[in-house]
Each structure stands twice: as structure tokens, then as C-alpha cells.
Amino acid sequence: FTFLPSFLFIFAGAPLVGPMILSGLAHAAGLTEAKIPLELLILAQVTLGASSFSSDMLALLEENAGG
């Protein structure tokens, strides 16, 4: 059901988009009672933030290393 609409978009991971949108809508509407452990949430945020920061820092270093 969610695979076909998301497959119309051409990008990597398209089959994940439909289920992610439906999951987000279900959580926003209060239809689910899922609780993420706080430790897991903190770990995910730190990991994503660090990976974003490190790639930005590498690009900045490469840009300034040339001269």
C-alpha cells in the first residue's frame, strides 16, 4: 500500500518514505502509544548530530587546506 506511492519518487530509500509518513501521521494523531526509551533517543540524536557536524567540519577543513 505505501510502497507504490513512494516508489513514484526517484531517490534512494523511496520504499521507506510512505511508511515513515504514515507512521508520523499516526503518532501525531495520537493513534499509537509507542514510547521510545530516553537513552535510545539521546543516543540517536547525538549520533545524528555528530555525523552531521563531522561532515561539515571535514568539508570546511578541505576548503581551507587548499590555500
N, CA, C and O atoms as a Maestro MAE file, in Angstrom:
{
 s_m_m2io_version
 :::
 2.0.0
}

f_m_ct {
 s_m_title
 :::
 protein
 m_atom[268] {
  # First column is atom index #
  i_m_mmod_type
  r_m_x_coord
  r_m_y_coord
  r_m_z_coord
  i_m_residue_number
  s_m_chain_name
  s_m_pdb_residue_name
  s_m_pdb_atom_name
  i_m_atomic_number
  :::
  1 25 0.813 -1.199 0.000 1 A "PHE " " N  " 7
  2 3 0.000 0.000 0.000 1 A "PHE " " CA " 6
  3 2 0.856 1.262 0.000 1 A "PHE " " C  " 6
  4 15 0.637 2.159 -0.814 1 A "PHE " " O  " 8
  5 25 1.814 1.336 0.894 2 A "THR " " N  " 7
  6 3 2.637 2.552 0.957 2 A "THR " " CA " 6
  7 2 3.827 2.479 0.017 2 A "THR " " C  " 6
  8 15 4.455 3.502 -0.256 2 A "THR " " O  " 8
  9 25 4.149 1.301 -0.484 3 A "PHE " " N  " 7
  10 3 5.305 1.155 -1.368 3 A "PHE " " CA " 6
  11 2 5.068 1.838 -2.705 3 A "PHE " " C  " 6
  12 15 5.954 2.522 -3.218 3 A "PHE " " O  " 8
  13 25 3.881 1.660 -3.275 4 A "LEU " " N  " 7
  14 3 3.609 2.189 -4.613 4 A "LEU " " CA " 6
  15 2 3.674 3.720 -4.678 4 A "LEU " " C  " 6
  16 15 4.363 4.237 -5.558 4 A "LEU " " O  " 8
  17 25 3.001 4.475 -3.804 5 A "PRO " " N  " 7
  18 3 3.111 5.938 -3.903 5 A "PRO " " CA " 6
  19 2 4.532 6.442 -3.677 5 A "PRO " " C  " 6
  20 15 4.961 7.385 -4.341 5 A "PRO " " O  " 8
  21 25 5.258 5.839 -2.767 6 A "SER " " N  " 7
  22 3 6.621 6.297 -2.514 6 A "SER " " CA " 6
  23 2 7.559 5.887 -3.638 6 A "SER " " C  " 6
  24 15 8.604 6.509 -3.829 6 A "SER " " O  " 8
  25 25 7.200 4.848 -4.386 7 A "PHE " " N  " 7
  26 3 8.041 4.398 -5.486 7 A "PHE " " CA " 6
  27 2 7.979 5.359 -6.672 7 A "PHE " " C  " 6
  28 15 8.865 5.350 -7.526 7 A "PHE " " O  " 8
  29 25 6.934 6.186 -6.726 8 A "LEU " " N  " 7
  30 3 6.810 7.144 -7.817 8 A "LEU " " CA " 6
  31 2 7.902 8.205 -7.764 8 A "LEU " " C  " 6
  32 15 8.248 8.793 -8.789 8 A "LEU " " O  " 8
  33 25 8.443 8.452 -6.582 9 A "PHE " " N  " 7
  34 3 9.545 9.390 -6.437 9 A "PHE " " CA " 6
  35 2 10.843 8.638 -6.675 9 A "PHE " " C  " 6
  36 15 11.010 7.523 -6.182 9 A "PHE " " O  " 8
  37 25 11.765 9.233 -7.424 10 A "ILE " " N  " 7
  38 3 13.003 8.538 -7.756 10 A "ILE " " CA " 6
  39 2 14.125 9.049 -6.860 10 A "ILE " " C  " 6
  40 15 14.731 10.081 -7.145 10 A "ILE " " O  " 8
  41 25 14.395 8.338 -5.794 11 A "PHE " " N  " 7
  42 3 15.522 8.613 -4.921 11 A "PHE " " CA " 6
  43 2 15.774 7.382 -4.059 11 A "PHE " " C  " 6
  44 15 14.912 6.514 -3.922 11 A "PHE " " O  " 8
  45 25 16.952 7.324 -3.491 12 A "ALA " " N  " 7
  46 3 17.318 6.166 -2.675 12 A "ALA " " CA " 6
  47 2 16.412 6.096 -1.446 12 A "ALA " " C  " 6
  48 15 16.149 7.112 -0.801 12 A "ALA " " O  " 8
  49 25 15.951 4.924 -1.137 13 A "GLY " " N  " 7
  50 3 15.120 4.740 0.046 13 A "GLY " " CA " 6
  51 2 13.656 5.094 -0.161 13 A "GLY " " C  " 6
  52 15 12.928 5.262 0.818 13 A "GLY " " O  " 8
  53 25 13.208 5.210 -1.388 14 A "ALA " " N  " 7
  54 3 11.815 5.581 -1.661 14 A "ALA " " CA " 6
  55 2 10.803 4.654 -0.977 14 A "ALA " " C  " 6
  56 15 9.775 5.139 -0.505 14 A "ALA " " O  " 8
  57 25 11.052 3.346 -0.907 15 A "PRO " " N  " 7
  58 3 10.070 2.482 -0.239 15 A "PRO " " CA " 6
  59 2 9.920 2.755 1.255 15 A "PRO " " C  " 6
  60 15 8.984 2.254 1.878 15 A "PRO " " O  " 8
  61 25 10.814 3.530 1.834 16 A "LEU " " N  " 7
  62 3 10.688 3.856 3.256 16 A "LEU " " CA " 6
  63 2 9.846 5.102 3.491 16 A "LEU " " C  " 6
  64 15 9.343 5.305 4.596 16 A "LEU " " O  " 8
  65 25 9.686 5.932 2.477 17 A "VAL " " N  " 7
  66 3 9.032 7.223 2.667 17 A "VAL " " CA " 6
  67 2 7.557 7.070 3.035 17 A "VAL " " C  " 6
  68 15 7.087 7.709 3.976 17 A "VAL " " O  " 8
  69 25 6.825 6.233 2.306 18 A "GLY " " N  " 7
  70 3 5.400 6.049 2.595 18 A "GLY " " CA " 6
  71 2 5.143 5.584 4.018 18 A "GLY " " C  " 6
  72 15 4.349 6.199 4.730 18 A "GLY " " O  " 8
  73 25 5.800 4.506 4.452 19 A "PRO " " N  " 7
  74 3 5.606 4.058 5.832 19 A "PRO " " CA " 6
  75 2 6.040 5.100 6.861 19 A "PRO " " C  " 6
  76 15 5.424 5.211 7.920 19 A "PRO " " O  " 8
  77 25 7.091 5.864 6.564 20 A "MET " " N  " 7
  78 3 7.529 6.894 7.507 20 A "MET " " CA " 6
  79 2 6.476 7.993 7.636 20 A "MET " " C  " 6
  80 15 6.206 8.472 8.737 20 A "MET " " O  " 8
  81 25 5.884 8.390 6.511 21 A "ILE " " N  " 7
  82 3 4.846 9.418 6.550 21 A "ILE " " CA " 6
  83 2 3.622 8.914 7.314 21 A "ILE " " C  " 6
  84 15 3.071 9.624 8.156 21 A "ILE " " O  " 8
  85 25 3.204 7.688 7.016 22 A "LEU " " N  " 7
  86 3 2.051 7.126 7.726 22 A "LEU " " CA " 6
  87 2 2.331 6.980 9.218 22 A "LEU " " C  " 6
  88 15 1.455 7.250 10.040 22 A "LEU " " O  " 8
  89 25 3.528 6.561 9.572 23 A "SER " " N  " 7
  90 3 3.892 6.429 10.977 23 A "SER " " CA " 6
  91 2 3.882 7.791 11.670 23 A "SER " " C  " 6
  92 15 3.384 7.927 12.787 23 A "SER " " O  " 8
  93 25 4.438 8.793 10.994 24 A "GLY " " N  " 7
  94 3 4.435 10.137 11.565 24 A "GLY " " CA " 6
  95 2 3.028 10.664 11.774 24 A "GLY " " C  " 6
  96 15 2.732 11.259 12.810 24 A "GLY " " O  " 8
  97 25 2.163 10.451 10.797 25 A "LEU " " N  " 7
  98 3 0.768 10.886 10.937 25 A "LEU " " CA " 6
  99 2 0.049 10.143 12.064 25 A "LEU " " C  " 6
  100 15 -0.716 10.740 12.822 25 A "LEU " " O  " 8
  101 25 0.300 8.841 12.166 26 A "ALA " " N  " 7
  102 3 -0.329 8.056 13.235 26 A "ALA " " CA " 6
  103 2 0.139 8.531 14.604 26 A "ALA " " C  " 6
  104 15 -0.667 8.631 15.530 26 A "ALA " " O  " 8
  105 25 1.425 8.825 14.746 27 A "HIS " " N  " 7
  106 3 1.933 9.312 16.029 27 A "HIS " " CA " 6
  107 2 1.404 10.706 16.327 27 A "HIS " " C  " 6
  108 15 1.035 10.995 17.465 27 A "HIS " " O  " 8
  109 25 1.361 11.581 15.313 28 A "ALA " " N  " 7
  110 3 0.872 12.944 15.516 28 A "ALA " " CA " 6
  111 2 -0.611 12.954 15.880 28 A "ALA " " C  " 6
  112 15 -1.060 13.807 16.646 28 A "ALA " " O  " 8
  113 25 -1.365 12.012 15.335 29 A "ALA " " N  " 7
  114 3 -2.795 11.935 15.613 29 A "ALA " " CA " 6
  115 2 -3.081 11.249 16.946 29 A "ALA " " C  " 6
  116 15 -4.225 11.234 17.400 29 A "ALA " " O  " 8
  117 25 -2.055 10.683 17.575 30 A "GLY " " N  " 7
  118 3 -2.258 10.018 18.853 30 A "GLY " " CA " 6
  119 2 -2.830 8.613 18.719 30 A "GLY " " C  " 6
  120 15 -3.394 8.081 19.675 30 A "GLY " " O  " 8
  121 25 -2.693 8.010 17.550 31 A "LEU " " N  " 7
  122 3 -3.223 6.669 17.342 31 A "LEU " " CA " 6
  123 2 -2.312 5.582 17.886 31 A "LEU " " C  " 6
  124 15 -2.727 4.429 18.000 31 A "LEU " " O  " 8
  125 25 -1.095 5.926 18.218 32 A "THR " " N  " 7
  126 3 -0.156 4.943 18.752 32 A "THR " " CA " 6
  127 2 0.263 5.348 20.155 32 A "THR " " C  " 6
  128 15 0.189 6.519 20.529 32 A "THR " " O  " 8
  129 25 0.696 4.377 20.913 33 A "GLU " " N  " 7
  130 3 1.127 4.621 22.282 33 A "GLU " " CA " 6
  131 2 2.580 4.201 22.467 33 A "GLU " " C  " 6
  132 15 2.999 3.877 23.579 33 A "GLU " " O  " 8
  133 25 3.336 4.205 21.394 34 A "ALA " " N  " 7
  134 3 4.736 3.765 21.452 34 A "ALA " " CA " 6
  135 2 5.566 4.764 22.256 34 A "ALA " " C  " 6
  136 15 5.428 5.976 22.093 34 A "ALA " " O  " 8
  137 25 6.412 4.246 23.108 35 A "LYS " " N  " 7
  138 3 7.309 5.081 23.899 35 A "LYS " " CA " 6
  139 2 8.744 4.647 23.611 35 A "LYS " " C  " 6
  140 15 9.106 3.490 23.823 35 A "LYS " " O  " 8
  141 25 9.549 5.576 23.133 36 A "ILE " " N  " 7
  142 3 10.953 5.290 22.864 36 A "ILE " " CA " 6
  143 2 11.727 5.485 24.165 36 A "ILE " " C  " 6
  144 15 11.549 6.501 24.837 36 A "ILE " " O  " 8
  145 25 12.586 4.526 24.533 37 A "PRO " " N  " 7
  146 3 13.399 4.719 25.735 37 A "PRO " " CA " 6
  147 2 14.261 5.984 25.597 37 A "PRO " " C  " 6
  148 15 14.869 6.222 24.553 37 A "PRO " " O  " 8
  149 25 14.301 6.780 26.657 38 A "LEU " " N  " 7
  150 3 15.009 8.054 26.626 38 A "LEU " " CA " 6
  151 2 16.475 7.876 26.245 38 A "LEU " " C  " 6
  152 15 17.020 8.693 25.503 38 A "LEU " " O  " 8
  153 25 17.119 6.830 26.738 39 A "GLU " " N  " 7
  154 3 18.523 6.591 26.435 39 A "GLU " " CA " 6
  155 2 18.735 6.367 24.943 39 A "GLU " " C  " 6
  156 15 19.710 6.856 24.373 39 A "GLU " " O  " 8
  157 25 17.832 5.635 24.313 40 A "LEU " " N  " 7
  158 3 17.927 5.376 22.879 40 A "LEU " " CA " 6
  159 2 17.710 6.654 22.078 40 A "LEU " " C  " 6
  160 15 18.388 6.887 21.077 40 A "LEU " " O  " 8
  161 25 16.769 7.478 22.516 41 A "LEU " " N  " 7
  162 3 16.508 8.750 21.847 41 A "LEU " " CA " 6
  163 2 17.724 9.673 21.933 41 A "LEU " " C  " 6
  164 15 18.103 10.296 20.942 41 A "LEU " " O  " 8
  165 25 18.325 9.760 23.101 42 A "ILE " " N  " 7
  166 3 19.517 10.595 23.277 42 A "ILE " " CA " 6
  167 2 20.662 10.090 22.411 42 A "ILE " " C  " 6
  168 15 21.349 10.882 21.764 42 A "ILE " " O  " 8
  169 25 20.872 8.785 22.394 43 A "LEU " " N  " 7
  170 3 21.936 8.200 21.582 43 A "LEU " " CA " 6
  171 2 21.725 8.501 20.097 43 A "LEU " " C  " 6
  172 15 22.676 8.847 19.396 43 A "LEU " " O  " 8
  173 25 20.496 8.374 19.618 44 A "ALA " " N  " 7
  174 3 20.206 8.642 18.208 44 A "ALA " " CA " 6
  175 2 20.455 10.105 17.868 44 A "ALA " " C  " 6
  176 15 21.021 10.406 16.817 44 A "ALA " " O  " 8
  177 25 20.041 11.020 18.743 45 A "GLN " " N  " 7
  178 3 20.235 12.440 18.472 45 A "GLN " " CA " 6
  179 2 21.707 12.816 18.488 45 A "GLN " " C  " 6
  180 15 22.157 13.595 17.648 45 A "GLN " " O  " 8
  181 25 22.453 12.278 19.425 46 A "VAL " " N  " 7
  182 3 23.887 12.575 19.488 46 A "VAL " " CA " 6
  183 2 24.604 12.003 18.273 46 A "VAL " " C  " 6
  184 15 25.473 12.662 17.701 46 A "VAL " " O  " 8
  185 25 24.252 10.789 17.872 47 A "THR " " N  " 7
  186 3 24.881 10.155 16.713 47 A "THR " " CA " 6
  187 2 24.599 10.940 15.439 47 A "THR " " C  " 6
  188 15 25.514 11.205 14.660 47 A "THR " " O  " 8
  189 25 23.343 11.314 15.223 48 A "LEU " " N  " 7
  190 3 22.998 12.077 14.023 48 A "LEU " " CA " 6
  191 2 23.629 13.463 14.042 48 A "LEU " " C  " 6
  192 15 24.101 13.938 13.009 48 A "LEU " " O  " 8
  193 25 23.644 14.105 15.176 49 A "GLY " " N  " 7
  194 3 24.254 15.426 15.284 49 A "GLY " " CA " 6
  195 2 25.748 15.375 15.061 49 A "GLY " " C  " 6
  196 15 26.307 16.241 14.388 49 A "GLY " " O  " 8
  197 25 26.401 14.373 15.617 50 A "ALA " " N  " 7
  198 3 27.851 14.246 15.456 50 A "ALA " " CA " 6
  199 2 28.211 13.925 14.016 50 A "ALA " " C  " 6
  200 15 29.210 14.429 13.504 50 A "ALA " " O  " 8
  201 25 27.419 13.100 13.358 51 A "SER " " N  " 7
  202 3 27.735 12.763 11.965 51 A "SER " " CA " 6
  203 2 27.543 13.981 11.064 51 A "SER " " C  " 6
  204 15 28.315 14.185 10.127 51 A "SER " " O  " 8
  205 25 26.544 14.771 11.335 52 A "SER " " N  " 7
  206 3 26.314 15.981 10.546 52 A "SER " " CA " 6
  207 2 27.435 16.988 10.784 52 A "SER " " C  " 6
  208 15 27.941 17.600 9.843 52 A "SER " " O  " 8
  209 25 27.816 17.153 12.043 53 A "PHE " " N  " 7
  210 3 28.877 18.097 12.387 53 A "PHE " " CA " 6
  211 2 30.208 17.668 11.796 53 A "PHE " " C  " 6
  212 15 30.964 18.497 11.290 53 A "PHE " " O  " 8
  213 25 30.500 16.365 11.858 54 A "SER " " N  " 7
  214 3 31.796 15.898 11.358 54 A "SER " " CA " 6
  215 2 31.909 16.069 9.851 54 A "SER " " C  " 6
  216 15 32.977 16.422 9.350 54 A "SER " " O  " 8
  217 25 30.821 15.824 9.115 55 A "SER " " N  " 7
  218 3 30.894 16.004 7.667 55 A "SER " " CA " 6
  219 2 31.046 17.478 7.320 55 A "SER " " C  " 6
  220 15 31.759 17.809 6.373 55 A "SER " " O  " 8
  221 25 30.394 18.375 8.063 56 A "ASP " " N  " 7
  222 3 30.555 19.812 7.839 56 A "ASP " " CA " 6
  223 2 31.978 20.248 8.165 56 A "ASP " " C  " 6
  224 15 32.562 21.070 7.459 56 A "ASP " " O  " 8
  225 25 32.524 19.696 9.227 57 A "MET " " N  " 7
  226 3 33.880 20.063 9.632 57 A "MET " " CA " 6
  227 2 34.897 19.570 8.607 57 A "MET " " C  " 6
  228 15 35.851 20.283 8.295 57 A "MET " " O  " 8
  229 25 34.708 18.365 8.079 58 A "LEU " " N  " 7
  230 3 35.623 17.855 7.054 58 A "LEU " " CA " 6
  231 2 35.565 18.722 5.801 58 A "LEU " " C  " 6
  232 15 36.603 19.019 5.211 58 A "LEU " " O  " 8
  233 25 34.382 19.126 5.392 59 A "ALA " " N  " 7
  234 3 34.258 19.997 4.213 59 A "ALA " " CA " 6
  235 2 34.952 21.336 4.455 59 A "ALA " " C  " 6
  236 15 35.610 21.870 3.562 59 A "ALA " " O  " 8
  237 25 34.804 21.871 5.658 60 A "LEU " " N  " 7
  238 3 35.451 23.141 5.998 60 A "LEU " " CA " 6
  239 2 36.968 22.991 5.996 60 A "LEU " " C  " 6
  240 15 37.675 23.866 5.497 60 A "LEU " " O  " 8
  241 25 37.471 21.894 6.548 61 A "LEU " " N  " 7
  242 3 38.907 21.668 6.569 61 A "LEU " " CA " 6
  243 2 39.463 21.501 5.161 61 A "LEU " " C  " 6
  244 15 40.524 22.039 4.847 61 A "LEU " " O  " 8
  245 25 38.753 20.757 4.307 62 A "GLU " " N  " 7
  246 3 39.210 20.575 2.928 62 A "GLU " " CA " 6
  247 2 39.192 21.891 2.164 62 A "GLU " " C  " 6
  248 15 40.074 22.145 1.344 62 A "GLU " " O  " 8
  249 25 38.212 22.714 2.421 63 A "GLU " " N  " 7
  250 3 38.101 24.009 1.753 63 A "GLU " " CA " 6
  251 2 39.255 24.933 2.151 63 A "GLU " " C  " 6
  252 15 39.800 25.643 1.306 63 A "GLU " " O  " 8
  253 25 39.620 24.925 3.410 64 A "ASN " " N  " 7
  254 3 40.668 25.814 3.899 64 A "ASN " " CA " 6
  255 2 42.059 25.254 3.733 64 A "ASN " " C  " 6
  256 15 43.034 26.000 3.831 64 A "ASN " " O  " 8
  257 25 42.184 23.968 3.484 65 A "ALA " " N  " 7
  258 3 43.506 23.359 3.348 65 A "ALA " " CA " 6
  259 2 44.144 23.724 2.012 65 A "ALA " " C  " 6
  260 15 45.368 23.702 1.881 65 A "ALA " " O  " 8
  261 25 43.333 24.054 1.038 66 A "GLY " " N  " 7
  262 3 43.863 24.372 -0.288 66 A "GLY " " CA " 6
  263 2 44.614 25.678 -0.367 66 A "GLY " " C  " 6
  264 15 45.389 25.876 -1.303 66 A "GLY " " O  " 8
  265 25 44.424 26.546 0.543 67 A "GLY " " N  " 7
  266 3 45.189 27.776 0.436 67 A "GLY " " CA " 6
  267 2 44.512 28.870 1.107 67 A "GLY " " C  " 6
  268 15 45.015 29.993 1.120 67 A "GLY " " O  " 8
  :::
 }
 m_bond[267] {
  # First column is bond index #
  i_m_from
  i_m_to
  i_m_order
  :::
  1 1 2 1
  2 2 3 1
  3 3 4 2
  4 3 5 1
  5 5 6 1
  6 6 7 1
  7 7 8 2
  8 7 9 1
  9 9 10 1
  10 10 11 1
  11 11 12 2
  12 11 13 1
  13 13 14 1
  14 14 15 1
  15 15 16 2
  16 15 17 1
  17 17 18 1
  18 18 19 1
  19 19 20 2
  20 19 21 1
  21 21 22 1
  22 22 23 1
  23 23 24 2
  24 23 25 1
  25 25 26 1
  26 26 27 1
  27 27 28 2
  28 27 29 1
  29 29 30 1
  30 30 31 1
  31 31 32 2
  32 31 33 1
  33 33 34 1
  34 34 35 1
  35 35 36 2
  36 35 37 1
  37 37 38 1
  38 38 39 1
  39 39 40 2
  40 39 41 1
  41 41 42 1
  42 42 43 1
  43 43 44 2
  44 43 45 1
  45 45 46 1
  46 46 47 1
  47 47 48 2
  48 47 49 1
  49 49 50 1
  50 50 51 1
  51 51 52 2
  52 51 53 1
  53 53 54 1
  54 54 55 1
  55 55 56 2
  56 55 57 1
  57 57 58 1
  58 58 59 1
  59 59 60 2
  60 59 61 1
  61 61 62 1
  62 62 63 1
  63 63 64 2
  64 63 65 1
  65 65 66 1
  66 66 67 1
  67 67 68 2
  68 67 69 1
  69 69 70 1
  70 70 71 1
  71 71 72 2
  72 71 73 1
  73 73 74 1
  74 74 75 1
  75 75 76 2
  76 75 77 1
  77 77 78 1
  78 78 79 1
  79 79 80 2
  80 79 81 1
  81 81 82 1
  82 82 83 1
  83 83 84 2
  84 83 85 1
  85 85 86 1
  86 86 87 1
  87 87 88 2
  88 87 89 1
  89 89 90 1
  90 90 91 1
  91 91 92 2
  92 91 93 1
  93 93 94 1
  94 94 95 1
  95 95 96 2
  96 95 97 1
  97 97 98 1
  98 98 99 1
  99 99 100 2
  100 99 101 1
  101 101 102 1
  102 102 103 1
  103 103 104 2
  104 103 105 1
  105 105 106 1
  106 106 107 1
  107 107 108 2
  108 107 109 1
  109 109 110 1
  110 110 111 1
  111 111 112 2
  112 111 113 1
  113 113 114 1
  114 114 115 1
  115 115 116 2
  116 115 117 1
  117 117 118 1
  118 118 119 1
  119 119 120 2
  120 119 121 1
  121 121 122 1
  122 122 123 1
  123 123 124 2
  124 123 125 1
  125 125 126 1
  126 126 127 1
  127 127 128 2
  128 127 129 1
  129 129 130 1
  130 130 131 1
  131 131 132 2
  132 131 133 1
  133 133 134 1
  134 134 135 1
  135 135 136 2
  136 135 137 1
  137 137 138 1
  138 138 139 1
  139 139 140 2
  140 139 141 1
  141 141 142 1
  142 142 143 1
  143 143 144 2
  144 143 145 1
  145 145 146 1
  146 146 147 1
  147 147 148 2
  148 147 149 1
  149 149 150 1
  150 150 151 1
  151 151 152 2
  152 151 153 1
  153 153 154 1
  154 154 155 1
  155 155 156 2
  156 155 157 1
  157 157 158 1
  158 158 159 1
  159 159 160 2
  160 159 161 1
  161 161 162 1
  162 162 163 1
  163 163 164 2
  164 163 165 1
  165 165 166 1
  166 166 167 1
  167 167 168 2
  168 167 169 1
  169 169 170 1
  170 170 171 1
  171 171 172 2
  172 171 173 1
  173 173 174 1
  174 174 175 1
  175 175 176 2
  176 175 177 1
  177 177 178 1
  178 178 179 1
  179 179 180 2
  180 179 181 1
  181 181 182 1
  182 182 183 1
  183 183 184 2
  184 183 185 1
  185 185 186 1
  186 186 187 1
  187 187 188 2
  188 187 189 1
  189 189 190 1
  190 190 191 1
  191 191 192 2
  192 191 193 1
  193 193 194 1
  194 194 195 1
  195 195 196 2
  196 195 197 1
  197 197 198 1
  198 198 199 1
  199 199 200 2
  200 199 201 1
  201 201 202 1
  202 202 203 1
  203 203 204 2
  204 203 205 1
  205 205 206 1
  206 206 207 1
  207 207 208 2
  208 207 209 1
  209 209 210 1
  210 210 211 1
  211 211 212 2
  212 211 213 1
  213 213 214 1
  214 214 215 1
  215 215 216 2
  216 215 217 1
  217 217 218 1
  218 218 219 1
  219 219 220 2
  220 219 221 1
  221 221 222 1
  222 222 223 1
  223 223 224 2
  224 223 225 1
  225 225 226 1
  226 226 227 1
  227 227 228 2
  228 227 229 1
  229 229 230 1
  230 230 231 1
  231 231 232 2
  232 231 233 1
  233 233 234 1
  234 234 235 1
  235 235 236 2
  236 235 237 1
  237 237 238 1
  238 238 239 1
  239 239 240 2
  240 239 241 1
  241 241 242 1
  242 242 243 1
  243 243 244 2
  244 243 245 1
  245 245 246 1
  246 246 247 1
  247 247 248 2
  248 247 249 1
  249 249 250 1
  250 250 251 1
  251 251 252 2
  252 251 253 1
  253 253 254 1
  254 254 255 1
  255 255 256 2
  256 255 257 1
  257 257 258 1
  258 258 259 1
  259 259 260 2
  260 259 261 1
  261 261 262 1
  262 262 263 1
  263 263 264 2
  264 263 265 1
  265 265 266 1
  266 266 267 1
  267 267 268 2
  :::
 }
}
